[in-house]
Each structure stands twice: as structure tokens, then as C-alpha cells.
Amino acid sequence: MTHDIQAGLDAGIMTLRFNRPTKKNAITRAMYTALAEGLERADTDNSVRVVVIAGAPGVFTAGNDLIDFMEAPPHIGGGDAPPVERFMRALMACRKPVIAAVDGLAIGIGVTLLLHCDLAYASDRSVFRTPFVDLALVPEFGSSVLLPGLAGRVVANELLMLGESWDAQRAAAKGLVNAVHAPDDLEREVMARAQILAAKAPEALRQTKALMTAGQDALMAVIRTEGEVFARQLSSAEFSEAVNAFLERRAPDFSKTG
């Protein structure tokens, strides 16, 4: 497991922690693989009752590492599953409760993954943003239906189309996170809830989660469609301009595309 993901198990609670603070916890393929391996182990290991996904103080994750991403752009739903798809499938398939502890930046897939957690809590300095369109891409892993279903289509488009940022209070008001805490209190509050879950009847918890996620066949069809559109956008002139603008530290110019 890469050192950029820290994994630990204590009293039935597995913690998977982003540990690349110098890069704002931007996620590489190796990190996705490590996260997937942790979740796959949690799903089958009877000693694991709950999984907590957390970041470093002040930053959850800035999303994909764009340089690493460009070395092997993922085709979701294509042939061999890329590491990001393996991680997200492991998250969606995990039969144990998964809790997210968000402190600071949650960008791109850092927001998307929250839609597949069972509980999510944030610090009051957290910021949520999904700049897919700004990168000439589209929503991923069901967020095109899950976020509108959660907040309503018009409100969801603040994130998905405008690329605006939500603070923690707005994220809580729209159901993206359960509650907001001070940064120094966040993980203590999350671990308290994880301990409550870890003490409950494990099979009853698994069956309760299974009942609430029983309709995922339709969601998987959406994810495959998103992946097809995402793959097309990766080969577009728009995406090329977005990447060049990022690397050149300038605003993209889409006036000659579309």
C-alpha cells in the first residue's frame, strides 16, 4: 500500500486516510488502488465493523492528480477497470458502514465519493466543489443523478454546471453532509459515531445497508453512460484546452470550441 494512503484498524474501525498533504491530497492511481484494497479487505474481514475515510488537517482531497490522470486517462465502464473505478466500485459494494470525515478541501471526486458513503461529517472550514465542466469533463460515478436527487436539480447545478463552491453549512443544509463541527472536534465526533456503529449487530447493519442500496442496477447504467461521455470528452478539443490552460496557469479559452 502506498504511503500516500494510511490504513489502520482499531477496535473494529478501519481508517483510510489521504496522506499527501504537500499535493493537497490529490489522488494518484496508486492511491486509488490502495483505497480499493482497503475497502475490499474491510468488506470481507470480520474484524472490521466500520470504515472511516479521512484526510489531513485542513485538506480532505483536491481530487484527481491531473498529471497522473493524464498519463493514463480512465475509461470508466470500458475494458479493464482503471484504479479509480476499482475504488469507487469497492466503495459502492462495501457492506460495512462507511463514514467520511471532511476537513478542508473536497474537490471533484472528493465530493462524488461522499454520495456513496453512509454518513459524512465536515469541519466548518470545509469547501466543496465539482469543477468537471471547468475541465471540459462531465460528472462521474452517478453524481449526475445522485446530487440532483439529494439537493434538487436547480441547486445541484450550482456545483455541476456553474462550478461554484459550497461551504460546510450549505453542504449540510442540502444533505451532502450530516453535520458540521469545529476542526478540532471533527474526528472525535466521527469516531464517536463509528464506535456506536461498531457496537451494533453487524448482520443487521449489513442488511439495512443492503436494503437501502438495492436499486443500484439503474445507477450502474447511469455510471456506464457517464463513463462513455467522459471518455469522449477526454479526446475533445475542449479538454485539451482545459489541460493546457491548467499547465500554463491561465484561464481556459473555449471561444473556439463547441
Coordinates of C-alpha atoms in Angstrom, one line a residue:
M1 CA 0.0 0.0 0.0
T2 CA 1.4 3.4 -1.0
H3 CA 2.5 5.6 1.9
D4 CA 0.1 8.3 0.5
I5 CA -2.7 6.3 2.0
Q6 CA -2.5 5.5 5.6
A7 CA -4.6 2.5 6.8
G8 CA -5.2 1.5 10.3
L9 CA -7.6 -0.8 12.3
D10 CA -8.6 -0.1 15.9
A11 CA -11.5 -1.6 17.8
G12 CA -13.3 -2.7 14.7
I13 CA -12.9 0.7 12.9
M14 CA -10.7 0.8 9.8
T15 CA -9.4 4.3 8.9
L16 CA -8.3 5.1 5.4
R17 CA -6.5 8.4 5.4
F18 CA -5.3 10.5 2.5
N19 CA -1.7 11.3 3.3
R20 CA -0.3 13.5 0.6
P21 CA -0.6 17.0 2.1
T22 CA 2.1 18.6 0.0
K23 CA -0.1 18.0 -3.0
K24 CA -3.4 18.7 -1.2
N25 CA -4.1 15.0 -1.2
A26 CA -4.5 14.9 -4.9
I27 CA -5.3 11.3 -5.7
T28 CA -3.0 9.2 -7.9
R29 CA -3.6 5.8 -9.4
A30 CA -1.6 4.1 -6.7
M31 CA -3.7 5.9 -4.1
Y32 CA -6.9 4.7 -5.7
T33 CA -5.5 1.1 -5.7
A34 CA -4.6 1.4 -2.0
L35 CA -8.1 2.7 -1.1
A36 CA -9.7 -0.1 -3.1
E37 CA -7.6 -2.7 -1.4
G38 CA -8.6 -1.3 2.0
L39 CA -12.3 -1.3 1.2
E40 CA -12.1 -4.8 -0.3
R41 CA -10.4 -6.1 2.8
A42 CA -13.0 -4.3 5.1
D43 CA -15.8 -5.9 3.2
T44 CA -14.6 -9.5 3.9
D45 CA -12.7 -9.1 7.2
N46 CA -15.0 -9.9 10.2
S47 CA -12.8 -7.8 12.4
V48 CA -13.7 -4.7 10.5
R49 CA -17.1 -3.3 11.5
V50 CA -16.9 0.3 10.2
V51 CA -14.7 2.2 7.7
V52 CA -13.8 5.9 8.1
I53 CA -12.3 7.8 5.2
A54 CA -10.4 11.0 6.2
G55 CA -7.7 13.4 5.1
A56 CA -5.0 15.6 6.6
P57 CA -5.8 18.6 8.8
G58 CA -7.2 21.3 6.5
V59 CA -7.5 19.2 3.3
F60 CA -9.6 16.2 2.5
T61 CA -8.6 15.9 -1.2
A62 CA -8.2 18.2 -4.1
G63 CA -9.5 15.4 -6.4
N64 CA -7.5 13.7 -9.2
D65 CA -3.8 14.4 -9.6
L66 CA -4.1 15.8 -13.1
I67 CA -0.6 14.9 -14.2
D68 CA -1.0 11.3 -13.1
F69 CA -4.5 11.3 -14.6
M70 CA -3.2 12.4 -18.0
E71 CA -0.6 9.6 -18.1
A72 CA -3.5 7.1 -18.2
P73 CA -6.9 8.7 -18.7
P74 CA -9.5 6.3 -17.3
H75 CA -12.3 4.8 -19.4
I76 CA -15.0 4.1 -16.9
G77 CA -17.0 1.0 -17.9
G78 CA -14.6 0.1 -20.6
G79 CA -12.3 -2.9 -20.6
D80 CA -10.1 -3.4 -17.5
A81 CA -11.3 -1.2 -14.7
P82 CA -8.9 1.7 -14.0
P83 CA -7.9 2.2 -10.4
V84 CA -10.4 5.0 -9.8
E85 CA -13.2 2.7 -11.0
R86 CA -12.0 -0.1 -8.8
F87 CA -12.0 2.2 -5.8
M88 CA -15.5 3.6 -6.5
R89 CA -16.9 0.1 -7.1
A90 CA -15.3 -1.1 -3.8
L91 CA -16.9 1.9 -2.0
M92 CA -20.3 1.2 -3.6
A93 CA -20.1 -2.6 -2.8
C94 CA -18.8 -2.3 0.7
R95 CA -21.3 -4.0 3.0
K96 CA -20.0 -2.3 6.1
P97 CA -20.9 1.3 7.1
V98 CA -18.6 3.9 5.6
I99 CA -18.2 7.3 7.2
A100 CA -16.4 10.3 5.6
A101 CA -14.6 13.0 7.8
V102 CA -14.1 16.1 5.6
D103 CA -11.8 18.8 6.9
G104 CA -10.9 21.4 4.3
L105 CA -10.9 21.0 0.5
A106 CA -13.2 18.4 -1.0
I107 CA -12.9 18.8 -4.8
G108 CA -14.2 16.7 -7.7
I109 CA -14.2 13.0 -6.7
G110 CA -13.7 14.2 -3.1
V111 CA -17.4 15.3 -3.4
T112 CA -18.5 12.4 -5.6
L113 CA -17.3 9.8 -3.1
L114 CA -19.4 11.4 -0.3
L115 CA -22.6 10.5 -2.3
H116 CA -21.7 6.8 -1.8
C117 CA -20.8 7.0 1.9
D118 CA -23.3 6.1 4.6
L119 CA -22.6 9.1 6.7
A120 CA -20.5 12.2 6.1
Y121 CA -19.4 15.0 8.5
A122 CA -17.4 18.2 7.8
S123 CA -15.4 20.8 9.6
D124 CA -16.6 24.4 9.4
R125 CA -13.7 25.3 7.2
S126 CA -14.5 22.7 4.5
V127 CA -15.1 23.7 0.9
F128 CA -16.9 21.5 -1.7
R129 CA -16.5 22.0 -5.4
T130 CA -17.0 19.8 -8.5
P131 CA -15.2 21.6 -11.4
F132 CA -16.0 19.0 -14.1
V133 CA -17.3 21.4 -16.7
D134 CA -14.4 23.8 -15.9
L135 CA -12.1 20.9 -17.0
A136 CA -14.3 20.2 -20.1
L137 CA -15.5 17.0 -18.4
V138 CA -18.8 15.7 -17.1
P139 CA -20.0 14.3 -13.7
E140 CA -18.8 10.9 -12.7
F141 CA -19.9 7.8 -10.8
G142 CA -23.6 8.6 -10.6
S143 CA -23.2 12.2 -9.4
S144 CA -25.3 13.4 -12.3
V145 CA -28.3 11.8 -10.7
L146 CA -27.4 11.4 -7.0
L147 CA -26.6 15.1 -6.4
P148 CA -29.8 16.4 -8.1
G149 CA -31.7 13.7 -6.2
L150 CA -30.2 15.0 -3.0
A151 CA -30.4 18.7 -3.4
G152 CA -32.7 19.2 -6.4
R153 CA -31.6 19.8 -10.0
V154 CA -31.5 23.6 -9.9
V155 CA -29.4 23.6 -6.7
A156 CA -27.2 20.8 -7.8
N157 CA -26.3 22.8 -10.9
E158 CA -24.5 25.3 -8.6
L159 CA -21.9 22.6 -8.3
L160 CA -22.3 20.6 -11.5
M161 CA -22.7 23.4 -14.1
L162 CA -21.5 26.7 -12.5
G163 CA -18.7 25.0 -10.6
E164 CA -19.4 27.1 -7.6
S165 CA -18.1 26.3 -4.1
W166 CA -20.3 25.3 -1.2
D167 CA -19.2 26.0 2.3
A168 CA -19.9 23.4 5.0
Q169 CA -23.1 25.0 6.2
R170 CA -24.6 24.9 2.7
A171 CA -23.4 21.3 2.2
A172 CA -25.2 20.3 5.4
A173 CA -28.3 22.2 4.5
K174 CA -28.5 20.4 1.2
G175 CA -27.9 17.0 2.6
L176 CA -24.3 16.4 1.3
V177 CA -23.0 16.0 4.9
N178 CA -24.8 15.1 8.1
A179 CA -23.4 17.8 10.4
V180 CA -20.7 20.4 10.8
H181 CA -18.1 20.6 13.6
A182 CA -15.1 22.7 14.6
P183 CA -11.9 21.3 13.0
D184 CA -10.5 20.2 16.4
D185 CA -13.7 18.3 17.1
L186 CA -14.4 16.7 13.8
E187 CA -12.6 13.4 14.1
R188 CA -13.6 12.9 17.7
E189 CA -17.3 13.3 16.6
V190 CA -16.8 11.0 13.7
M191 CA -15.1 8.3 15.8
A192 CA -17.8 8.5 18.4
R193 CA -20.4 7.6 15.7
A194 CA -18.1 4.9 14.3
Q195 CA -17.9 3.4 17.8
I196 CA -21.7 3.4 18.1
L197 CA -22.0 1.6 14.7
A198 CA -19.2 -0.8 15.6
A199 CA -21.1 -1.9 18.7
K200 CA -24.3 -2.7 16.8
A201 CA -25.4 -6.0 15.4
P202 CA -23.2 -6.4 12.3
E203 CA -25.6 -8.5 10.2
A204 CA -28.5 -6.2 10.9
L205 CA -26.3 -3.2 9.8
R206 CA -25.3 -5.1 6.6
Q207 CA -28.9 -6.0 5.8
T208 CA -30.1 -2.4 6.5
K209 CA -27.5 -1.0 4.1
A210 CA -28.3 -3.7 1.5
L211 CA -32.0 -2.7 1.6
M212 CA -31.2 0.9 1.1
T213 CA -28.8 0.3 -1.8
A214 CA -30.8 -2.4 -3.5
G215 CA -31.6 -0.2 -6.6
Q216 CA -28.0 0.1 -7.8
D217 CA -28.6 -1.6 -11.1
A218 CA -30.2 1.5 -12.5
L219 CA -27.4 3.6 -11.0
M220 CA -24.7 1.4 -12.7
A221 CA -26.4 2.0 -16.0
V222 CA -26.0 5.8 -15.4
I223 CA -22.4 5.3 -14.4
R224 CA -21.7 3.5 -17.6
T225 CA -23.3 6.3 -19.6
E226 CA -21.4 8.9 -17.7
G227 CA -18.2 6.9 -18.4
E228 CA -18.8 6.9 -22.1
V229 CA -19.4 10.6 -22.3
F230 CA -16.4 11.2 -20.0
A231 CA -14.2 9.2 -22.4
R232 CA -15.4 11.2 -25.4
Q233 CA -14.7 14.4 -23.6
L234 CA -11.1 13.2 -22.9
S235 CA -10.4 13.3 -26.6
S236 CA -12.1 16.6 -27.2
A237 CA -10.5 19.9 -28.2
E238 CA -12.2 21.4 -25.1
F239 CA -10.4 19.0 -22.8
S240 CA -7.1 19.7 -24.5
E241 CA -7.6 23.4 -24.0
A242 CA -8.5 22.9 -20.3
V243 CA -5.4 20.8 -19.6
N244 CA -3.1 23.3 -21.4
A245 CA -4.6 26.2 -19.5
F246 CA -4.1 24.3 -16.2
L247 CA -0.5 23.5 -17.0
E248 CA 0.1 27.1 -18.2
R249 CA -1.6 28.6 -15.1
R250 CA -4.1 30.6 -17.2
A251 CA -7.9 30.7 -17.7
P252 CA -9.1 28.4 -20.5
D253 CA -10.4 29.9 -23.7
F254 CA -13.3 27.9 -25.0
S255 CA -14.4 30.5 -27.5
K256 CA -13.2 28.4 -30.5
T257 CA -14.7 25.1 -29.3
G258 CA -18.2 23.8 -29.4

